[in-house]
Coordinates of C-alpha atoms in Angstrom, one line a residue:
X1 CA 135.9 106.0 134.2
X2 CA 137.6 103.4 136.3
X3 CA 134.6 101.2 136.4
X4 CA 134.0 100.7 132.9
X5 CA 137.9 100.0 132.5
X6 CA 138.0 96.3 132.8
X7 CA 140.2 96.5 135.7
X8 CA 137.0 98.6 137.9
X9 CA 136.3 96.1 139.9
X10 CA 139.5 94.6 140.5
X11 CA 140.5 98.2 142.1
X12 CA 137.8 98.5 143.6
X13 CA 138.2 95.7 145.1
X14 CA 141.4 97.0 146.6
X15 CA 140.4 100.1 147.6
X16 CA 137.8 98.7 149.8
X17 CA 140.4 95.9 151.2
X18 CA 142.9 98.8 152.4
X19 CA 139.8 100.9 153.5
X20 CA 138.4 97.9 155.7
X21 CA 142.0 97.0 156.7
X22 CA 142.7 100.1 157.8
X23 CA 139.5 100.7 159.6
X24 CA 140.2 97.6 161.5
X25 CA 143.3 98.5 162.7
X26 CA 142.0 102.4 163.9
X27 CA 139.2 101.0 166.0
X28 CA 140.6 97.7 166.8
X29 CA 140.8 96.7 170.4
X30 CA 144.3 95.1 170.4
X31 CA 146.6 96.7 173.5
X32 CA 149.4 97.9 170.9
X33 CA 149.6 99.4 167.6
X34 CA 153.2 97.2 167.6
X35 CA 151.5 94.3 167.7
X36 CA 152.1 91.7 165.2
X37 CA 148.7 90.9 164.3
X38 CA 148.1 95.0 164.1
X39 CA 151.1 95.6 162.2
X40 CA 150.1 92.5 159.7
X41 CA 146.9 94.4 158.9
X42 CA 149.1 97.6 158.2
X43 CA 151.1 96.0 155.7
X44 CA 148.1 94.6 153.8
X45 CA 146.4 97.2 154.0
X46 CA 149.5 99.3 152.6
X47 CA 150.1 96.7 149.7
X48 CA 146.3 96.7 148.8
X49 CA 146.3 100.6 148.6
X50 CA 149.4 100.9 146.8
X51 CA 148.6 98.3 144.1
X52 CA 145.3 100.5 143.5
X53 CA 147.4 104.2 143.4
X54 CA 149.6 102.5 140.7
X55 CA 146.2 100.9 138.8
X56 CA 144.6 104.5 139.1
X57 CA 147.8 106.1 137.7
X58 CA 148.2 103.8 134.7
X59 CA 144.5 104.9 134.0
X60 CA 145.2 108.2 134.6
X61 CA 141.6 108.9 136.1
X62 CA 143.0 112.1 137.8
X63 CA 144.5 115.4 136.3
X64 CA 144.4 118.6 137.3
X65 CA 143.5 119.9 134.3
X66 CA 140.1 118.9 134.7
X67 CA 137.0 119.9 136.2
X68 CA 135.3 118.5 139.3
X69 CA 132.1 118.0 137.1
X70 CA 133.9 115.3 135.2
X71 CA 135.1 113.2 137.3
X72 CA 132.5 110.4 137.4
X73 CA 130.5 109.6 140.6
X74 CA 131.6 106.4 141.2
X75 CA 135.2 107.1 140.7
X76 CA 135.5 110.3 143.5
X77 CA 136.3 107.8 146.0
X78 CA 139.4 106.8 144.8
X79 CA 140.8 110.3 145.3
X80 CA 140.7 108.9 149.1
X81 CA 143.6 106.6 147.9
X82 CA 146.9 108.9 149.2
X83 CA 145.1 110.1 152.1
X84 CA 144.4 106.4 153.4
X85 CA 148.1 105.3 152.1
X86 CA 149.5 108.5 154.7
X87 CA 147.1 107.1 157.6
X88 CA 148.2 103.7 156.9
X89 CA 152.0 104.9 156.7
X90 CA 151.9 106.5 160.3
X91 CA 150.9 103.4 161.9
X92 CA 154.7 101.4 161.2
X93 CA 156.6 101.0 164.6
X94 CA 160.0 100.5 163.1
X95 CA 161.1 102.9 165.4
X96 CA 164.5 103.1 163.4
X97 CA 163.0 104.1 160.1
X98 CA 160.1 106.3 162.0
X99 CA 161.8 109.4 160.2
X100 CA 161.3 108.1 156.9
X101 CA 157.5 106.7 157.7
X102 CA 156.8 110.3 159.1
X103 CA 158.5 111.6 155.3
X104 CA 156.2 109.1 153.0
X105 CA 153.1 109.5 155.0
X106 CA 153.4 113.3 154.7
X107 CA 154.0 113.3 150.9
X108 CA 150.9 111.4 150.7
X109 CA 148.5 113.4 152.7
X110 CA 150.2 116.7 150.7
X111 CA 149.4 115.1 147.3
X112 CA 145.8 113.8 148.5
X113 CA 145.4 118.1 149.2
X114 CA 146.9 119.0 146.6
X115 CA 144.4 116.8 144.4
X116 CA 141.6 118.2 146.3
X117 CA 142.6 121.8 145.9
X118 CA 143.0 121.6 142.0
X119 CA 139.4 120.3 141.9
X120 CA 138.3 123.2 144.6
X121 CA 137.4 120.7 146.8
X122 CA 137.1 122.6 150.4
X123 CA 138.6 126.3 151.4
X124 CA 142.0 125.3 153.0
X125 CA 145.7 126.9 153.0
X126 CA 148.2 124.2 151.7
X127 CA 151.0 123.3 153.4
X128 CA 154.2 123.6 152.0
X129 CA 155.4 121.0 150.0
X130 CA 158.5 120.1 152.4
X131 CA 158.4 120.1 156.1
X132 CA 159.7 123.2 157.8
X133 CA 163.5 123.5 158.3
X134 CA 164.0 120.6 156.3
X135 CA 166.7 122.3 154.5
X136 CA 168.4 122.9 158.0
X137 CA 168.2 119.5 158.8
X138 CA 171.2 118.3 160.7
X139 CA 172.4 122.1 162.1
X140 CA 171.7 124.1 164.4
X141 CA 168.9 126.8 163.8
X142 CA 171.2 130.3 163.8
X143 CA 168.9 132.0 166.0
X144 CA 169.0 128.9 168.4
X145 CA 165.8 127.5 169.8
X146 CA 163.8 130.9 170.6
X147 CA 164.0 131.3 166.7
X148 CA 162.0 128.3 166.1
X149 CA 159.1 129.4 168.3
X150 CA 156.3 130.4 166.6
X151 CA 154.9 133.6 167.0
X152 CA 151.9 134.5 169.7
X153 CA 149.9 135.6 166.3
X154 CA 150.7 132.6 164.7
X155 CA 150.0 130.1 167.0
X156 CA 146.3 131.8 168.0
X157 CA 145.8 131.6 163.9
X158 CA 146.7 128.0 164.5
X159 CA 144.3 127.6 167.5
X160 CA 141.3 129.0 165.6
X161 CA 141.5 126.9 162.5
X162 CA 142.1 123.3 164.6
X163 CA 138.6 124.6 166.3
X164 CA 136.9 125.6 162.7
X165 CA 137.9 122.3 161.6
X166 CA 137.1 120.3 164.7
X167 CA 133.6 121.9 164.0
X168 CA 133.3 121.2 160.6
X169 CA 134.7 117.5 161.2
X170 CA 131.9 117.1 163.7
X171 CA 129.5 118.1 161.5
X172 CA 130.6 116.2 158.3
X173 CA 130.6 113.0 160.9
X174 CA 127.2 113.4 161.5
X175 CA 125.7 113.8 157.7
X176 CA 127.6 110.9 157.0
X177 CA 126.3 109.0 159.8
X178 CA 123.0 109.8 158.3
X179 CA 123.9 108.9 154.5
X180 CA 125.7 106.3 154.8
X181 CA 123.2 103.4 155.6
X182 CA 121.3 104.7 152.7
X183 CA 124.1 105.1 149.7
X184 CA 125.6 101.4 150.8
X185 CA 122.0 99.5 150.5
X186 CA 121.9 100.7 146.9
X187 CA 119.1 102.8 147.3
X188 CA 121.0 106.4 146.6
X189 CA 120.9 108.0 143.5
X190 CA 123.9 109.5 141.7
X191 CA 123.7 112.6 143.1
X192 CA 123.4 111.0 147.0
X193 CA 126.4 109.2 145.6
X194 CA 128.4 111.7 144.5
X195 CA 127.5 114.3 147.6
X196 CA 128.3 111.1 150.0
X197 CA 131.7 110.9 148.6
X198 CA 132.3 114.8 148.3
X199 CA 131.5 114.4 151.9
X200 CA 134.2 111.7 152.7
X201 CA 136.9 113.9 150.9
X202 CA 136.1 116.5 152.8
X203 CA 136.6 115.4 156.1
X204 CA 140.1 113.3 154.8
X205 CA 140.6 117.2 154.3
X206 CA 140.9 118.0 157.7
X207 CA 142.2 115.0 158.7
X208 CA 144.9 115.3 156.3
X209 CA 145.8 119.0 157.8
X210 CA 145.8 117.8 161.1
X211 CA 148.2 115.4 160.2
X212 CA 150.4 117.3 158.2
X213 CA 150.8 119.3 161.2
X214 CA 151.0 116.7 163.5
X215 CA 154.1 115.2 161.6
X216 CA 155.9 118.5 161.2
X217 CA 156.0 118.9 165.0
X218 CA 157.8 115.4 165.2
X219 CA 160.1 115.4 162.5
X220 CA 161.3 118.6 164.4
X221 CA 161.7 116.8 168.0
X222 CA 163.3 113.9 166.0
X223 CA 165.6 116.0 163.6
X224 CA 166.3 117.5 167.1
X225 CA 167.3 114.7 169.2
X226 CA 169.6 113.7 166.1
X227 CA 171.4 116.5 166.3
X228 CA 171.5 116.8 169.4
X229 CA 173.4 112.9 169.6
X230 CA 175.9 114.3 166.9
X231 CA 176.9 117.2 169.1
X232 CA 177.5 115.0 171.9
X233 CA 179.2 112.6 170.8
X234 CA 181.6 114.7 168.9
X235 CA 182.0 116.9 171.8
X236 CA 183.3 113.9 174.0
X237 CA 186.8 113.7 174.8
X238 CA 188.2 110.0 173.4
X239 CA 189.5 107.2 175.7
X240 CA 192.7 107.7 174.7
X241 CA 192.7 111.5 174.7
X242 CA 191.2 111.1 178.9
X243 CA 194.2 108.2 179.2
X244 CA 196.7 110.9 178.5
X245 CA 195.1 113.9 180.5
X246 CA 194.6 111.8 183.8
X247 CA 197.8 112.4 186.2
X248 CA 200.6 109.6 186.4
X249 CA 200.3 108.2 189.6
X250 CA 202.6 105.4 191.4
X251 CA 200.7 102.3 192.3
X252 CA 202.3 102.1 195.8
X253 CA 201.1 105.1 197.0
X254 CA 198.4 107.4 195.4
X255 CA 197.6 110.5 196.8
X256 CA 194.4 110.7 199.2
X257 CA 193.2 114.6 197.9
X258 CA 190.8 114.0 194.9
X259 CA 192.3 115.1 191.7
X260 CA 189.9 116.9 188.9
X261 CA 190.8 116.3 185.4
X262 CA 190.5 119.3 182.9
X263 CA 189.6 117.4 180.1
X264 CA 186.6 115.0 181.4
X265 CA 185.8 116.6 184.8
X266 CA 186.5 112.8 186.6
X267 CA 187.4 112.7 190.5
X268 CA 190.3 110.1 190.7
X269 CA 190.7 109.2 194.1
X270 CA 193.3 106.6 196.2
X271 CA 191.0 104.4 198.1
X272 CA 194.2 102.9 200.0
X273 CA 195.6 106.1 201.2
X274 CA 192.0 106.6 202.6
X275 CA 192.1 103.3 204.4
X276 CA 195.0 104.2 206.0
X277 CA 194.0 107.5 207.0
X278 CA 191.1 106.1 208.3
X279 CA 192.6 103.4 210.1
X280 CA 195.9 104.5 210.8

């Protein structure tokens, strides 16, 4: 029990820092997610959390080996910990390392459900440990892009759980709403407690799916766009390949027709013979 460790309230402590910190920057009313007060708060909040996943490890308050039953009330929050790390990790900006943010925060939410499914917390399918096509990653899908499409069944399986758990995120909102004034007065009991926080996983459950999804879809566009850049620019004829293809005209007196090259598809064209055949 991670409140009768000595270092309880100490992690504690954190927990609720990167809670509040991220909090702050979801409903905050700054313009930007890039800006640098916002971003501050992110990497707070990050450090806070991550100092309290590598306390909680060291205890070793989680296995999956165990029962739900014996995990003590006041230590189910801290279950929260790799889903708040993932939610925290998708609000970096670094544009240039937005792969790798998209990577971390996703490895986060899957062990946060993978956590929650060992202790048969919630009915949910677990995603698969790696993104899709992430052993493809840098070539071409052989089917091309019609292969990626999902199928019509597929994607109306899709549709109907996004609205079962839009429903059931509505409703766990609301019982928290309705608990939560109560159980952070102090005047709960443990088993107010422990159904609060049930609650709270819960709905990181479906927050967590959504996400997982959400990031999947990116990585694809980005993984895309990447290849997409390595194709082109290895597809593009060199300077000095176009320098040797273009005709070898005389500088005195070019000819007026526009020339195609066969290599770059460039118009070359002699302005000076047009002058004169304008103006004769």
């Amino acid at each position: 029990m991670a409140e009768g460790a000595g270092a309880g309230p100490r992690l504690a402590e954190l927990l609720a820092a990167g809670r509040r910190l991220w909090e702050e920057v979801e409903t905050g009313a700054e313009p930007s997610s890039g800006a640098p007060a916002v971003q501050d708060k992110v990497r707070q909040g990050l450090d806070a959390l991550q100092q309290a996943a590598a306390m909680v490890a060291q205890l070793d308050l989680f296995s999956e080996n165990e029962e739900l039953e014996e995990i003590a009330s006041a230590d189910l929050k801290y279950l929260l910990l790799p889903a708040l790390l993932g939610a925290l990790t998708l609000k970096q900006v670094d544009l240039s390392r937005r792969l790798e943010h998209l990577e971390s925060a996703r490895a986060h939410f899957w062990r946060f459900l993978t956590l929650c499914r060992s202790y048969g917390l919630g009915s949910f399918h677990l995603p698969p440990a790696s993104p899709p096509g992430e052993e493809d990653a840098g070539s071409p899908s052989p089917g091309g892009p019609a292969a990626a499409q999902p199928s019509l069944v597929a994607m109306a399986s899709s549709r109907q759980a996004k609205i079962e758990r839009y429903k059931q995120k509505k409703e766990l909102e609301n019982r928290l709403a309705s608990m939560r004034t109560f159980v952070e007065s102090g005047q709960a009991d443990e088993d107010q407690i422990r159904e609060f926080y049930v609650l709270q996983i819960q709905k990181w459950i479906n927050t967590s799916l959504e996400e997982i999804e959400s990031i999947d879809q990116e990585m694809v566009i980005l993984r895309s766009r990447g290849t997409a850049k390595q194709t082109y620019a290895s597809g593009l004829p060199s300077v000095r390949l176009l320098k040797k293809q273009m005709p070898i005209l005389k500088a005195s007196c070019r000819p007026a027709v526009p020339l195609q090259n066969s290599v770059s598809g460039l118009y070359v064209t002699c302005l000076k013979c047009l002058c004169r055949n304008k103006n004769p």
